[in-house]
């Protein structure tokens, strides 16, 4: 078995080596293209997202 040096593979070679599906490949591409950013306040962001989820689930229960 040939051991791959994953650190030195191109994105295309890596995607093929680990058999990424279309969605996984798009995610990898977006990370490599620096489309992701760090958030400044993790706890605050989690609170905002939880609030949005609660509002969404409450509105769906009314239907």
mmCIF file of C-alpha atoms in Angstrom:
data_model
loop_
_atom_site.group_PDB
_atom_site.id
_atom_site.type_symbol
_atom_site.label_atom_id
_atom_site.label_comp_id
_atom_site.label_asym_id
_atom_site.label_seq_id
_atom_site.Cartn_x
_atom_site.Cartn_y
_atom_site.Cartn_z
ATOM 1 C CA UNK A 1 0.000 0.000 0.000
ATOM 2 C CA UNK A 2 1.300 3.423 -0.954
ATOM 3 C CA UNK A 3 1.325 6.013 1.851
ATOM 4 C CA UNK A 4 0.200 9.392 0.566
ATOM 5 C CA UNK A 5 1.742 12.639 1.770
ATOM 6 C CA UNK A 6 -1.551 14.515 2.196
ATOM 7 C CA UNK A 7 0.219 17.766 3.075
ATOM 8 C CA UNK A 8 1.792 17.927 -0.366
ATOM 9 C CA UNK A 9 -1.213 16.930 -2.488
ATOM 10 C CA UNK A 10 -3.041 19.430 -4.655
ATOM 11 C CA UNK A 11 -6.706 20.001 -3.858
ATOM 12 C CA UNK A 12 -7.712 17.880 -6.856
ATOM 13 C CA UNK A 13 -5.395 15.052 -5.802
ATOM 14 C CA UNK A 14 -6.678 15.220 -2.232
ATOM 15 C CA UNK A 15 -10.312 15.163 -3.347
ATOM 16 C CA UNK A 16 -9.645 12.089 -5.471
ATOM 17 C CA UNK A 17 -7.569 10.349 -2.770
ATOM 18 C CA UNK A 18 -10.312 10.579 -0.156
ATOM 19 C CA UNK A 19 -13.263 10.168 -2.556
ATOM 20 C CA UNK A 20 -15.095 13.416 -1.815
ATOM 21 C CA UNK A 21 -18.643 13.742 -3.072
ATOM 22 C CA UNK A 22 -19.842 16.932 -4.809
ATOM 23 C CA UNK A 23 -20.974 18.673 -1.608
ATOM 24 C CA UNK A 24 -17.777 17.797 0.248
ATOM 25 C CA UNK A 25 -15.696 19.034 -2.692
ATOM 26 C CA UNK A 26 -17.595 22.349 -2.734
ATOM 27 C CA UNK A 27 -16.945 22.741 0.992
ATOM 28 C CA UNK A 28 -13.235 22.009 0.545
ATOM 29 C CA UNK A 29 -13.037 24.489 -2.331
ATOM 30 C CA UNK A 30 -14.754 27.197 -0.263
ATOM 31 C CA UNK A 31 -12.283 26.684 2.579
ATOM 32 C CA UNK A 32 -9.313 26.764 0.221
ATOM 33 C CA UNK A 33 -10.672 29.963 -1.395
ATOM 34 C CA UNK A 34 -10.784 31.695 2.029
ATOM 35 C CA UNK A 35 -14.565 32.063 1.917
ATOM 36 C CA UNK A 36 -14.791 31.289 5.642
ATOM 37 C CA UNK A 37 -14.141 33.838 8.378
ATOM 38 C CA UNK A 38 -13.700 33.548 12.127
ATOM 39 C CA UNK A 39 -16.362 35.043 14.349
ATOM 40 C CA UNK A 40 -15.306 37.546 16.984
ATOM 41 C CA UNK A 41 -17.631 36.440 19.795
ATOM 42 C CA UNK A 42 -18.496 32.751 19.669
ATOM 43 C CA UNK A 43 -20.902 32.735 22.633
ATOM 44 C CA UNK A 44 -22.840 35.731 21.310
ATOM 45 C CA UNK A 45 -23.130 34.152 17.861
ATOM 46 C CA UNK A 46 -24.396 30.880 19.352
ATOM 47 C CA UNK A 47 -27.025 32.854 21.297
ATOM 48 C CA UNK A 48 -28.183 34.650 18.149
ATOM 49 C CA UNK A 49 -28.460 31.373 16.238
ATOM 50 C CA UNK A 50 -30.339 29.655 19.085
ATOM 51 C CA UNK A 51 -32.785 32.564 19.170
ATOM 52 C CA UNK A 52 -33.361 32.259 15.426
ATOM 53 C CA UNK A 53 -33.969 28.507 15.774
ATOM 54 C CA UNK A 54 -36.463 29.059 18.605
ATOM 55 C CA UNK A 55 -38.401 31.646 16.587
ATOM 56 C CA UNK A 56 -38.436 29.361 13.556
ATOM 57 C CA UNK A 57 -39.626 26.289 15.455
ATOM 58 C CA UNK A 58 -42.330 28.284 17.278
ATOM 59 C CA UNK A 59 -43.648 29.715 14.009
ATOM 60 C CA UNK A 60 -43.747 26.245 12.444
ATOM 61 C CA UNK A 61 -45.693 24.806 15.396
ATOM 62 C CA UNK A 62 -48.442 27.394 14.806
ATOM 63 C CA UNK A 63 -49.040 26.147 11.247
#
